[in-house]
Coordinates of C-alpha atoms in Angstrom, one line a residue:
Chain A
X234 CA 91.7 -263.3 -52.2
X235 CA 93.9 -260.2 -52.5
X236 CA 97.6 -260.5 -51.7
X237 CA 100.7 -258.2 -51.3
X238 CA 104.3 -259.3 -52.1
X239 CA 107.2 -256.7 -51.6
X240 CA 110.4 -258.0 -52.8
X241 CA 113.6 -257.4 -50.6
X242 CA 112.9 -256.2 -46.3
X243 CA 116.2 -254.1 -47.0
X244 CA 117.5 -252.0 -49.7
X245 CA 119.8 -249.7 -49.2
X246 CA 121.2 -247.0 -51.6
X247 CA 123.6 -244.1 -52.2
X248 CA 122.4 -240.6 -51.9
X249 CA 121.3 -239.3 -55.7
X250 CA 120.6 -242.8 -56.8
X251 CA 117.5 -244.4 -58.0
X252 CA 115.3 -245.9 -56.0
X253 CA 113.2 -249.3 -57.0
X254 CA 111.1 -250.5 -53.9
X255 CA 109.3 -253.4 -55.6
X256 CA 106.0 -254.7 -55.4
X257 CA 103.8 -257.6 -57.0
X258 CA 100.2 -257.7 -56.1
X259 CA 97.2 -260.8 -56.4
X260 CA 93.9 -259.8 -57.1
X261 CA 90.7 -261.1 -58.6
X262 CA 89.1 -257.7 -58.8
X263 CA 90.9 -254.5 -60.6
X264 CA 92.7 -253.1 -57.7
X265 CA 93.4 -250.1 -55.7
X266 CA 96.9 -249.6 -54.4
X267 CA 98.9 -247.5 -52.4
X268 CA 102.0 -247.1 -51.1
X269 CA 102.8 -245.7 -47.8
X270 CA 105.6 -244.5 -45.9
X271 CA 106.5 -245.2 -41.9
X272 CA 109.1 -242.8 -40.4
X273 CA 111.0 -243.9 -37.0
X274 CA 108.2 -244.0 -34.3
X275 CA 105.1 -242.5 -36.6
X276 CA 102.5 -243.5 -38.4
X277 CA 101.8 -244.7 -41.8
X278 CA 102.0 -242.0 -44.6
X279 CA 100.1 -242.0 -48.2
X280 CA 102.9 -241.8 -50.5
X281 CA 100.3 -242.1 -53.5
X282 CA 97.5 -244.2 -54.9
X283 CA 96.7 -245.8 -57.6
X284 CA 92.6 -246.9 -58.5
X285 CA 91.7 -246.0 -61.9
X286 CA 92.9 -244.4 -65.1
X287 CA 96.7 -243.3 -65.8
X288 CA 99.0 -246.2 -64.9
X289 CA 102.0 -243.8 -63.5
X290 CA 101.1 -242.6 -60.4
X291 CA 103.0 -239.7 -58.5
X292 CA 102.9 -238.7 -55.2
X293 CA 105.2 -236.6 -52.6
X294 CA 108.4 -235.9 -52.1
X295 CA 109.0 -237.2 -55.5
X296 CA 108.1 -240.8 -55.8
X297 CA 105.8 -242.2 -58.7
X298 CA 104.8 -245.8 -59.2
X299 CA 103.3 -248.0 -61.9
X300 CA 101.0 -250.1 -62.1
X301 CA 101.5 -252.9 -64.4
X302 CA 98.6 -254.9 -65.2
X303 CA 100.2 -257.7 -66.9
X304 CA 103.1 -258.5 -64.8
X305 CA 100.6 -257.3 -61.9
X306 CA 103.6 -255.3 -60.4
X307 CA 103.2 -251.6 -58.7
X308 CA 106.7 -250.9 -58.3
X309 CA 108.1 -247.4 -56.6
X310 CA 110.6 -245.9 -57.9
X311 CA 112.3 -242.3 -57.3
X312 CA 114.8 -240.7 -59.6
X313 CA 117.6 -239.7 -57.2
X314 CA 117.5 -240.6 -52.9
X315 CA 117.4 -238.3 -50.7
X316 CA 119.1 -238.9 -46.9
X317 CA 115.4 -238.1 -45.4
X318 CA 114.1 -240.5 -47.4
X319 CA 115.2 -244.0 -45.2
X320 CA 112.5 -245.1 -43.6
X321 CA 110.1 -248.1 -44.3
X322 CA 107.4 -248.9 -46.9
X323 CA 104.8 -250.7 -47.3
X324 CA 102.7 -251.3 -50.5
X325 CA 98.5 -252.0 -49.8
X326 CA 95.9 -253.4 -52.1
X327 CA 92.8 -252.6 -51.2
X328 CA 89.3 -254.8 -51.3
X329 CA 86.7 -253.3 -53.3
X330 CA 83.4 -254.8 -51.2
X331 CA 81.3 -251.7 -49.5
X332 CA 80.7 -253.4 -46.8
X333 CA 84.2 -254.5 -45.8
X334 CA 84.9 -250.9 -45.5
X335 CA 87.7 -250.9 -48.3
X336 CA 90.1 -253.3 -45.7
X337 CA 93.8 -253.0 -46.7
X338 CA 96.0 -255.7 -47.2
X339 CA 99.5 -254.7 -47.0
X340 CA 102.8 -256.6 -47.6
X341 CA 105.9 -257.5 -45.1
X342 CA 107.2 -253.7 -45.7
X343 CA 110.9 -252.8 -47.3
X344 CA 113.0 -250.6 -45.0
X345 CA 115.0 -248.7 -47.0
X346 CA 118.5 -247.0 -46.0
X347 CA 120.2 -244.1 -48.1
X348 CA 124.0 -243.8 -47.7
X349 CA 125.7 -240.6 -47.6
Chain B
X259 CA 94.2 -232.2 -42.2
X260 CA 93.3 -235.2 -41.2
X261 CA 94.3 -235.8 -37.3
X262 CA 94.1 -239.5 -36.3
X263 CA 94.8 -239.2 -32.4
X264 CA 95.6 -242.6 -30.2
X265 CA 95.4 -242.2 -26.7
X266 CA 99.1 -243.3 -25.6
X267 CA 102.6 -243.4 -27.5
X268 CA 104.1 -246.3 -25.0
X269 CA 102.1 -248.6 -22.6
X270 CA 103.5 -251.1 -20.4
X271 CA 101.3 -254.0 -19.0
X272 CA 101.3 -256.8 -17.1
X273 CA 100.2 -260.2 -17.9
X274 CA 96.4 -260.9 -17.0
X275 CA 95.7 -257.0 -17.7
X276 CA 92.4 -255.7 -18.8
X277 CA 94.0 -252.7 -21.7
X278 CA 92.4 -250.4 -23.3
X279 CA 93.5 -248.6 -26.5
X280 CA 92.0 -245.3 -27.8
X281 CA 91.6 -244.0 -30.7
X282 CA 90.0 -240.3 -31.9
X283 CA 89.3 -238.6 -35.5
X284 CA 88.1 -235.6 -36.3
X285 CA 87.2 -235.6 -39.8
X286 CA 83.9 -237.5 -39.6
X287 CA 84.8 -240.8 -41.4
X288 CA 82.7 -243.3 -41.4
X289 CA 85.4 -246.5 -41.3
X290 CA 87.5 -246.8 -39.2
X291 CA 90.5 -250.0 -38.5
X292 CA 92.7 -251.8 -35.9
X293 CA 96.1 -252.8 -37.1
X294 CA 98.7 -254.7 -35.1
X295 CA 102.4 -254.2 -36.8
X296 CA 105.2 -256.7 -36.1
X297 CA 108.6 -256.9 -37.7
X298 CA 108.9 -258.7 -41.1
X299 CA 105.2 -259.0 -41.1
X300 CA 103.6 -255.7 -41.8
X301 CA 100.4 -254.5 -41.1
X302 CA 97.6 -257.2 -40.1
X303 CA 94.0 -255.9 -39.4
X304 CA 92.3 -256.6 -35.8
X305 CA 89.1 -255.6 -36.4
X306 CA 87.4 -252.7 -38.4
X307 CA 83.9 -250.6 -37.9
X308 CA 81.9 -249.1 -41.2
X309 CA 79.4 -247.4 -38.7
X310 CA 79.1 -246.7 -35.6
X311 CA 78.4 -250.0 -32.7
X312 CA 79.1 -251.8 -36.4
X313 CA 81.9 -253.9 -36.1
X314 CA 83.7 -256.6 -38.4
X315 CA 86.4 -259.0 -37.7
X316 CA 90.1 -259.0 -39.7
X317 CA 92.4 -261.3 -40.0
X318 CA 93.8 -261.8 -36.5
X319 CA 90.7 -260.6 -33.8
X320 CA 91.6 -263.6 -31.3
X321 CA 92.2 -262.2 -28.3
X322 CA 91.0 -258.5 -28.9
X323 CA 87.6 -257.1 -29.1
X324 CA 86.5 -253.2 -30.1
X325 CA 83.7 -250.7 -29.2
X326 CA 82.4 -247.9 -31.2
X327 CA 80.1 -246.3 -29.0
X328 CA 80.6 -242.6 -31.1
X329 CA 81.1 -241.7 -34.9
X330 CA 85.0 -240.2 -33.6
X331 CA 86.0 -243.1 -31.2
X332 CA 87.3 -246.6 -31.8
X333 CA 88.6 -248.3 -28.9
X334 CA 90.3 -251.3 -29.0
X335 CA 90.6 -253.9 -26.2
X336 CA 92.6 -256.6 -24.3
X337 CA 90.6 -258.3 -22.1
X338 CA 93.7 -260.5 -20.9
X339 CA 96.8 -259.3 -21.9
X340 CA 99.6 -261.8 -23.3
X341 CA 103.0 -261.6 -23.6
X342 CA 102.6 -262.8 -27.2
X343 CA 100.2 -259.2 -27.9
X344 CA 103.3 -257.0 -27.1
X345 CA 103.0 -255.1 -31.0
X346 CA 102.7 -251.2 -32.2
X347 CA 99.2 -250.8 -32.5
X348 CA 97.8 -249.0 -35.4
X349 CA 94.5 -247.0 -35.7
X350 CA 93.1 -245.7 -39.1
X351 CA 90.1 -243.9 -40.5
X352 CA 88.8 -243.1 -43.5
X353 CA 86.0 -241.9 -45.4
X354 CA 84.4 -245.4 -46.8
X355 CA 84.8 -247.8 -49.2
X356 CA 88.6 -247.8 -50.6
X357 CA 89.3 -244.2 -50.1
X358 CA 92.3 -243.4 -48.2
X359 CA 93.2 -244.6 -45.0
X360 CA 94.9 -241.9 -42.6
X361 CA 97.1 -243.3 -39.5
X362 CA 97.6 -242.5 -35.9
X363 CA 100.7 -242.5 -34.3
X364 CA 100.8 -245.9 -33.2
X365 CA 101.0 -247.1 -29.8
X366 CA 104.1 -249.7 -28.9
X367 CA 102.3 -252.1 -26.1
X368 CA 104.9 -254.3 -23.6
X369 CA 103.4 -256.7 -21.9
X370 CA 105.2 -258.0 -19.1

């Protein structure tokens, strides 16, 4: 069974700094993974994806991840923070059987604050 | 774009209640998902639909059940609503298999 483990429901960091959201994954199969990103009072937001091919991943507004096969990690990271970029995120995997519709699993979610 | 419509932003309920939640896209996906979001817990799937008046259970469907009368429209349903079901509801669609999933809103649901 697939399973999603983000380490740390709070980081917070100073605007220009890097930011490392963490994320370890379980999964029998090769995985897809995403991250996504949940402003105040919206919706979830791709951020990026990873399924086959290339192991660093980028995606918008800056933010790359990647995926780590051998320490099964899918880590997001971001060179310098930006104020708009608090809000909370949550890391998927995704289960590969056609007729389960591609069902995401998704961990606990890290909210993450950005200090002026 | 993708536009993943739900059918209210904030509902208040009362105990008992029959709810209904609505959910619209309009880019022809096939799958489409129920998520219930609650602090320190993430995202936990309700039920999901691969086609339409198909139907599979998640991980938490006590207490809900769903209806997929159209390719666009997922609705999900309380037939007695708890206190214990007050949650942001999520919806999601997306095309099939492990492509992308695209979000609504959410709808926050109090029940009194």
């Amino acid at each position: 069974a697939q399973s999603v483990t983000q380490l740390g429901s709070h980081v917070s960091v100073s605007e220009g700094a890097l930011v490392l959201l963490r994320c370890n994954y379980s999964s029998s199969v090769p995985p897809y993974l995403f991250w996504y990103v949940q402003y105040p009072n919206q919706g979830l937001q791709l951020l990026l994806k990873y399924t086959t091919g290339a192991t660093l991943v980028k995606g918008i507004n800056g933010f790359e991840a990647e995926f780590k096969k051998s320490e099964t990690s899918f880590h997001l990271t971001k060179p310098s923070a930006h104020m708009s970029d608090a809000a909370e995120y949550f890391c998927a995997v995704s289960t590969p059987y056609y007729n389960q519709g591609g069902k995401l699993i998704f961990g606990q979610g890290t909210e993450l604050s950005v200090k002026p | 774009d993708v536009k993943v419509t739900q059918s209210s932003r904030y509902l208040v309920k009362r105990t008992g209640e029959k709810v209904f939640l609505e959910c619209v896209q309009d880019m022809d996906h096939e799958n489409m998902f129920w998520y219930r979001q609650d602090p320190g817990l993430g995202l936990r799937l309700i039920y999901f639909s691969y086609d339409v008046k198909m139907k599979e259970k998640g991980d938490i469907p006590e207490g809900y059940s769903v209806s997929r009368e159209k390719k666009e429209r997922f609705s999900l349903i309380l037939e007695s609503a708890s206190t214990n079901q007050t949650s942001m509801y999520l919806c999601a669609s997306s095309l099939g298999g492990q492509e992308t999933q695209y979000f609504g809103p959410g709808t926050r649901l109090l029940v009194l």
